[in-house]
GROMACS .gro file of C-alpha atoms in nm:
model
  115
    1UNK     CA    1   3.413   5.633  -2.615
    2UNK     CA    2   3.090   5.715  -2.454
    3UNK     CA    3   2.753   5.459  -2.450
    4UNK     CA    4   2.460   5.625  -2.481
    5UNK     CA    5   2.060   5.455  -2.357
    6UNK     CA    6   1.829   5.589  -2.585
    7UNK     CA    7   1.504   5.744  -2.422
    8UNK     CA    8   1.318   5.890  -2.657
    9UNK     CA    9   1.319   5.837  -2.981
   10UNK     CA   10   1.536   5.995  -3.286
   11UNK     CA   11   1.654   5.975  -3.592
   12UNK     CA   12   2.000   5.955  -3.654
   13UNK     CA   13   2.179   6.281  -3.771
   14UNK     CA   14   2.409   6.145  -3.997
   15UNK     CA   15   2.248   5.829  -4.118
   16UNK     CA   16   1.867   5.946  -4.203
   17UNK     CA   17   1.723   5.635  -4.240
   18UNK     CA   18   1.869   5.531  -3.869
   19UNK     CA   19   1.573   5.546  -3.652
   20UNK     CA   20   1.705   5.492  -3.291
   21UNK     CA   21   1.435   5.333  -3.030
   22UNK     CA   22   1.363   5.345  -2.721
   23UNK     CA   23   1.612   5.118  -2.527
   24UNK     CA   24   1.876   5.089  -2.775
   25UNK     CA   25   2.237   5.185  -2.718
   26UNK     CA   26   2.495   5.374  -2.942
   27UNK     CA   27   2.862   5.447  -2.889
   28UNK     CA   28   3.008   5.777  -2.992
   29UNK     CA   29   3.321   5.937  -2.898
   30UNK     CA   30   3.174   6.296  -3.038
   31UNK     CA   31   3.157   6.449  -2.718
   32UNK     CA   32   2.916   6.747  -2.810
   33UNK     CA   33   2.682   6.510  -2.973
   34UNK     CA   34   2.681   6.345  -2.651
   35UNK     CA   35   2.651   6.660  -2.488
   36UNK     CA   36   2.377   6.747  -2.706
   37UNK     CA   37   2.167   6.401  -2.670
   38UNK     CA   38   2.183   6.441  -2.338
   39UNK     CA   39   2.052   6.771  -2.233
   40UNK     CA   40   1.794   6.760  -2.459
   41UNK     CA   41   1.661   6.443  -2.291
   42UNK     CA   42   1.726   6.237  -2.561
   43UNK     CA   43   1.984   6.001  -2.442
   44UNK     CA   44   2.147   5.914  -2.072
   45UNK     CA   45   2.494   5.812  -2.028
   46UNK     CA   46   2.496   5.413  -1.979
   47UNK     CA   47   2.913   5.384  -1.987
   48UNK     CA   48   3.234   5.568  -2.037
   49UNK     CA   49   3.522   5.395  -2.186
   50UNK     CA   50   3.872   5.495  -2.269
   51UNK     CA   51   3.908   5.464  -2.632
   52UNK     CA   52   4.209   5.186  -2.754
   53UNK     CA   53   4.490   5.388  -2.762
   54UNK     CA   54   4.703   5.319  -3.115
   55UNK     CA   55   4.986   5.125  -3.012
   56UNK     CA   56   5.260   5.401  -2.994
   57UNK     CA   57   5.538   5.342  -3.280
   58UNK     CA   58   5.865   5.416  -3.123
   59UNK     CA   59   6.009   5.791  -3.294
   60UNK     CA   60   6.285   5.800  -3.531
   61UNK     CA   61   6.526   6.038  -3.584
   62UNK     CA   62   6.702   6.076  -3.951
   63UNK     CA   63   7.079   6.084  -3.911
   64UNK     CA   64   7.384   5.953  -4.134
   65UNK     CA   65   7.142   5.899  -4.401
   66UNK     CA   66   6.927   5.592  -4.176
   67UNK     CA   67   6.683   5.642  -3.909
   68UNK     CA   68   6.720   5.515  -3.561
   69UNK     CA   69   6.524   5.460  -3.241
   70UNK     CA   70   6.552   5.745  -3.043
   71UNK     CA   71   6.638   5.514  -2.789
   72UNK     CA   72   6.912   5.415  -2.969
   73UNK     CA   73   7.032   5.750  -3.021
   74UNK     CA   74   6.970   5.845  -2.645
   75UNK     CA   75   7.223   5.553  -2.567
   76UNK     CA   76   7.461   5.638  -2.821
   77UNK     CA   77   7.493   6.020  -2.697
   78UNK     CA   78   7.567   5.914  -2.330
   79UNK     CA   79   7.840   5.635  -2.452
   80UNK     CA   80   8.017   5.926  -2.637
   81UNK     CA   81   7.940   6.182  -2.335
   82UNK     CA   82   7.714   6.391  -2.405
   83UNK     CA   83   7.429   6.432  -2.134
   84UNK     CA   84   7.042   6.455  -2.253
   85UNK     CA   85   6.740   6.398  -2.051
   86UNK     CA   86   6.527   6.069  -2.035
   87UNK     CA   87   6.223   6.250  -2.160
   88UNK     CA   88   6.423   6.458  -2.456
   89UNK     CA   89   6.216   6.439  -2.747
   90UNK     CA   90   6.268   6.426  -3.099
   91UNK     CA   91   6.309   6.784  -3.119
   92UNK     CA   92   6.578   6.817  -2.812
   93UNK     CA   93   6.787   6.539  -2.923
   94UNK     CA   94   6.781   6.724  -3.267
   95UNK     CA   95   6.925   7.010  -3.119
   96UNK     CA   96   7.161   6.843  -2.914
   97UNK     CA   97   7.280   6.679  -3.251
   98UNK     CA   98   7.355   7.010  -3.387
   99UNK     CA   99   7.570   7.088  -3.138
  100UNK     CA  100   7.806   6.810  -3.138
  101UNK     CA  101   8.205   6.865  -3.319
  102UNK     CA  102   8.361   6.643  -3.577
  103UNK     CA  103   8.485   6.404  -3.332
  104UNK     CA  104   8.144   6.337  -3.154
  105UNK     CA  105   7.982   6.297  -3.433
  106UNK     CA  106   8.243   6.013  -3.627
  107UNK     CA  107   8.179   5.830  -3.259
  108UNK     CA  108   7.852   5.890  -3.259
  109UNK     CA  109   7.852   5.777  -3.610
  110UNK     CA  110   8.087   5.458  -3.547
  111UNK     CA  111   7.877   5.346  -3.247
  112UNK     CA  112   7.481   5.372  -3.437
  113UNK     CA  113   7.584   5.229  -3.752
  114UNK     CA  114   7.792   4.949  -3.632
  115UNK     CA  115   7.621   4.611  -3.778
   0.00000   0.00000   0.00000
């Protein structure tokens, strides 16, 4: 998110009847309108701010008809012994599902779903 100054006056491009004065501010995160404002004069950049990040929701992964952290399933592989890496996504661990035989998968199976 970037805060513009206003230093000449303009009218807003989206909004028509927005007038913006001299002085005011306005935060965008459109960076070629900012880029635009401010090499035509119009604006100067007053701040920069990192925009809130959504809090991240934790990925699932479908499997034995419920979905589980992939946390979860992480754990669950390396109890059984299969090896994954820490940063294996959704996709990886997918794969890595698809490769496991009867027998991993009723442990696999056994240890997730245990309640």
């Amino acid at each position: 998110m970037v805060t513009l100054k206003v230093l000449k006056k303009f009218q807003d491009k989206d909004n028509k009847e927005k007038i913006y004065q001299v002085g005011e501010t306005l935060s965008t995160s459109d960076l070629d309108r900012v880029n635009n404002l401010v090499s035509r004069g119009i604006c100067s950049i007053s701040a920069i701010k990192e925009a809130n990040k959504e809090e991240k929701k934790p990925e699932k992964i479908s499997l034995f008809d419920k979905e589980f952290e992939i946390g979860a399933v992480k754990g669950a592989l390396a109890e059984i012994g299969v090896s994954i890496n820490k940063n294996a996504g959704v996709q990886a661990i997918t794969n890595k599902l698809g490769e496991l035989t009867e027998e991993q998968n009723k442990a696999l199976s056994e240890i997730l779903c245990k309640e």
